[in-house]
Amino acid sequence: MLDIYTLGDEVLRKECSEVKVFDSALKMLADAMIETLRDADGVGLAGPQVGVSEKIFVVEIPDNDPIVFINPEIIQTSIETSPYEEGCLSIPGVYFNVIRPSAVTVQAQDVTGKPFTIEATGLLARVIQHENDHLHGKLYVDHLSEKDREKAIKEYERKNRHHGGRRRK
Ligand code: NI
């Protein structure tokens, strides 16, 4: 199981670098991220959240197989938007409504380097956008109004005041 880094950890704010080597270490990282995601009962987990500043995230939504996205790029977003109450394993216990495009098309590579394209809607589209933000040092609270962002951070601090920094799963 991997450590999950939380709000305030610098690694969450860094721009990630491209994955260039598709080796067994990458496959092991992806597998460990899926295990960590399941253990934490989440739907998505990105590299920076486990201290890895590389363009990788994993998604597993209920009743679906896990998907590993390497070097993802959102190439199309719908004009239609929708609200959804988001949470983040790096900001545990806090949930806020975020408005995002309802559908996206994403291009990425799998763990072997093979390219694929997914046209996603619903929860999958939501999680892809949230995780993709992580690869650019962005958190879902950045999408909130200033007032709501302050509220979210206060709530996070109140709920997590007894264990600062890293959380061992
Ligand atoms: Ni997150």
Tab-separated table of C-alpha atoms and ligand atoms in Angstrom:
chain	number	residue	atom	x	y	z
A	1	MET	CA	0.000	0.000	0.000
A	2	LEU	CA	1.199	3.509	-0.838
A	3	ASP	CA	1.122	6.623	1.337
A	4	ILE	CA	-1.515	9.159	0.325
A	5	TYR	CA	-0.311	12.761	0.432
A	6	THR	CA	-2.768	15.376	1.629
A	7	LEU	CA	-3.580	19.071	1.260
A	8	GLY	CA	-0.522	21.161	2.095
A	9	ASP	CA	1.943	18.613	0.691
A	10	GLU	CA	3.946	20.381	-2.048
A	11	VAL	CA	3.890	17.384	-4.383
A	12	LEU	CA	0.160	17.972	-4.975
A	13	ARG	CA	0.938	21.361	-6.523
A	14	LYS	CA	3.614	20.303	-9.009
A	15	GLU	CA	3.192	19.929	-12.750
A	16	CYS	CA	3.839	16.265	-13.583
A	17	SER	CA	6.319	15.070	-16.155
A	18	GLU	CA	5.569	12.750	-19.027
A	19	VAL	CA	6.087	8.999	-18.591
A	20	LYS	CA	8.677	7.874	-21.129
A	21	VAL	CA	9.627	4.401	-19.934
A	22	PHE	CA	7.011	1.667	-19.972
A	23	ASP	CA	8.708	-0.985	-17.866
A	24	SER	CA	7.812	-3.400	-15.092
A	25	ALA	CA	8.347	-0.673	-12.472
A	26	LEU	CA	5.567	1.351	-14.100
A	27	LYS	CA	3.267	-1.690	-14.095
A	28	MET	CA	4.070	-2.241	-10.400
A	29	LEU	CA	3.304	1.400	-9.618
A	30	ALA	CA	-0.044	1.172	-11.455
A	31	ASP	CA	-0.970	-2.039	-9.594
A	32	ALA	CA	-0.009	-0.508	-6.241
A	33	MET	CA	-2.078	2.587	-7.059
A	34	ILE	CA	-5.129	0.436	-7.844
A	35	GLU	CA	-4.697	-1.449	-4.556
A	36	THR	CA	-4.296	1.801	-2.627
A	37	LEU	CA	-7.369	3.236	-4.354
A	38	ARG	CA	-9.464	0.195	-3.411
A	39	ASP	CA	-8.213	0.217	0.159
A	40	ALA	CA	-9.118	3.895	0.477
A	41	ASP	CA	-12.542	3.240	-1.056
A	42	GLY	CA	-12.016	5.847	-3.757
A	43	VAL	CA	-12.839	6.061	-7.468
A	44	GLY	CA	-9.649	7.704	-8.701
A	45	LEU	CA	-6.036	8.206	-7.658
A	46	ALA	CA	-3.316	10.242	-9.387
A	47	GLY	CA	0.488	10.007	-9.230
A	48	PRO	CA	1.058	13.150	-7.103
A	49	GLN	CA	-1.308	11.750	-4.467
A	50	VAL	CA	1.196	8.953	-3.843
A	51	GLY	CA	4.200	11.269	-4.194
A	52	VAL	CA	4.932	10.497	-7.853
A	53	SER	CA	5.176	13.585	-10.090
A	54	GLU	CA	4.434	11.701	-13.275
A	55	LYS	CA	1.494	11.669	-15.638
A	56	ILE	CA	-0.345	8.615	-14.384
A	57	PHE	CA	-3.736	8.101	-12.782
A	58	VAL	CA	-6.011	5.160	-12.121
A	59	VAL	CA	-9.792	5.124	-12.140
A	60	GLU	CA	-12.168	2.467	-10.885
A	61	ILE	CA	-15.849	3.255	-10.852
A	62	PRO	CA	-18.401	0.778	-9.434
A	63	ASP	CA	-19.135	-2.276	-11.616
A	64	ASN	CA	-16.254	-1.457	-13.982
A	65	ASP	CA	-12.711	-2.708	-14.414
A	66	PRO	CA	-9.932	-0.360	-13.309
A	67	ILE	CA	-8.409	1.819	-16.033
A	68	VAL	CA	-4.820	3.085	-15.984
A	69	PHE	CA	-4.230	6.387	-17.795
A	70	ILE	CA	-0.642	7.310	-18.703
A	71	ASN	CA	0.178	10.683	-20.302
A	72	PRO	CA	-3.523	11.500	-20.634
A	73	GLU	CA	-4.805	14.441	-22.584
A	74	ILE	CA	-8.377	15.652	-22.639
A	75	ILE	CA	-8.879	16.466	-26.287
A	76	GLN	CA	-12.545	17.410	-26.205
A	77	THR	CA	-15.047	18.630	-23.614
A	78	SER	CA	-18.811	19.057	-23.963
A	79	ILE	CA	-20.387	22.502	-23.846
A	80	GLU	CA	-22.995	21.035	-21.518
A	81	THR	CA	-21.910	21.124	-17.869
A	82	SER	CA	-23.206	19.466	-14.722
A	83	PRO	CA	-22.717	19.775	-10.962
A	84	TYR	CA	-21.453	16.891	-8.838
A	85	GLU	CA	-20.426	16.642	-5.222
A	86	GLU	CA	-16.711	15.837	-5.382
A	87	GLY	CA	-14.341	14.574	-2.754
A	88	CYS	CA	-10.637	13.769	-2.901
A	89	LEU	CA	-8.502	11.225	-1.052
A	90	SER	CA	-6.006	14.056	-0.498
A	91	ILE	CA	-8.688	16.214	1.170
A	92	PRO	CA	-10.426	13.538	3.252
A	93	GLY	CA	-13.873	14.165	4.692
A	94	VAL	CA	-14.707	17.210	2.566
A	95	TYR	CA	-17.253	17.275	-0.274
A	96	PHE	CA	-18.284	20.203	-2.439
A	97	ASN	CA	-20.251	20.701	-5.628
A	98	VAL	CA	-18.078	21.297	-8.673
A	99	ILE	CA	-19.394	22.232	-12.108
A	100	ARG	CA	-17.567	20.592	-15.000
A	101	PRO	CA	-18.254	19.574	-18.608
A	102	SER	CA	-20.635	16.562	-18.643
A	103	ALA	CA	-18.656	14.631	-21.262
A	104	VAL	CA	-15.013	14.430	-22.289
A	105	THR	CA	-12.857	12.648	-24.827
A	106	VAL	CA	-9.497	11.583	-23.439
A	107	GLN	CA	-6.452	10.170	-25.176
A	108	ALA	CA	-3.926	8.253	-23.113
A	109	GLN	CA	-1.555	5.291	-23.094
A	110	ASP	CA	-1.921	2.078	-21.132
A	111	VAL	CA	0.878	0.566	-18.997
A	112	THR	CA	2.459	-0.983	-22.071
A	113	GLY	CA	2.480	2.346	-23.912
A	114	LYS	CA	-0.384	1.445	-26.230
A	115	PRO	CA	-2.512	4.501	-27.034
A	116	PHE	CA	-6.282	4.499	-26.487
A	117	THR	CA	-9.158	6.966	-26.632
A	118	ILE	CA	-12.217	7.023	-24.365
A	119	GLU	CA	-15.364	9.075	-24.832
A	120	ALA	CA	-16.672	9.361	-21.296
A	121	THR	CA	-19.885	10.640	-19.761
A	122	GLY	CA	-21.360	10.574	-16.259
A	123	LEU	CA	-19.181	9.545	-13.314
A	124	LEU	CA	-16.315	8.387	-15.544
A	125	ALA	CA	-16.107	11.804	-17.240
A	126	ARG	CA	-16.163	13.435	-13.823
A	127	VAL	CA	-13.385	11.303	-12.350
A	128	ILE	CA	-11.169	11.642	-15.447
A	129	GLN	CA	-11.331	15.446	-15.196
A	130	HIS	CA	-10.664	15.435	-11.446
A	131	GLU	CA	-7.665	13.096	-11.782
A	132	ASN	CA	-6.307	14.890	-14.824
A	133	ASP	CA	-6.286	18.121	-12.788
A	134	HIS	CA	-3.998	16.413	-10.253
A	135	LEU	CA	-1.375	15.932	-12.991
A	136	HIS	CA	-1.263	19.709	-13.406
A	137	GLY	CA	-1.025	20.533	-9.692
A	138	LYS	CA	-4.693	21.379	-9.486
A	139	LEU	CA	-7.196	20.280	-6.821
A	140	TYR	CA	-10.987	20.292	-7.027
A	141	VAL	CA	-11.209	23.049	-4.400
A	142	ASP	CA	-9.493	25.347	-6.938
A	143	HIS	CA	-12.728	25.228	-8.954
A	144	LEU	CA	-14.812	26.584	-6.061
A	145	SER	CA	-15.712	30.196	-5.350
A	146	GLU	CA	-13.312	31.893	-2.948
A	147	LYS	CA	-15.920	31.671	-0.186
A	148	ASP	CA	-16.540	27.957	-0.696
A	149	ARG	CA	-12.823	27.234	-0.982
A	150	GLU	CA	-12.195	28.865	2.390
A	151	LYS	CA	-15.094	26.853	3.817
A	152	ALA	CA	-13.684	23.634	2.358
A	153	ILE	CA	-10.197	24.254	3.768
A	154	LYS	CA	-11.566	25.133	7.208
A	155	GLU	CA	-13.675	21.992	7.190
A	156	TYR	CA	-10.660	19.943	6.145
A	157	GLU	CA	-8.533	21.418	8.937
A	158	ARG	CA	-11.252	20.828	11.509
A	159	LYS	CA	-11.728	17.196	10.472
A	160	ASN	CA	-8.024	16.388	10.156
A	161	ARG	CA	-6.407	18.392	12.922
A	162	HIS	CA	-5.199	15.291	14.748
A	163	HIS	CA	-3.080	13.935	11.939
A	164	GLY	CA	-1.184	16.413	9.831
A	165	GLY	CA	0.711	15.606	6.663
A	166	ARG	CA	0.887	12.135	5.314
A	167	ARG	CA	-1.545	9.384	6.076
A	168	ARG	CA	-0.372	5.783	6.067
A	169	LYS	CA	-2.934	3.386	4.697
B	1	NI	NI	-8.379	13.987	-5.950
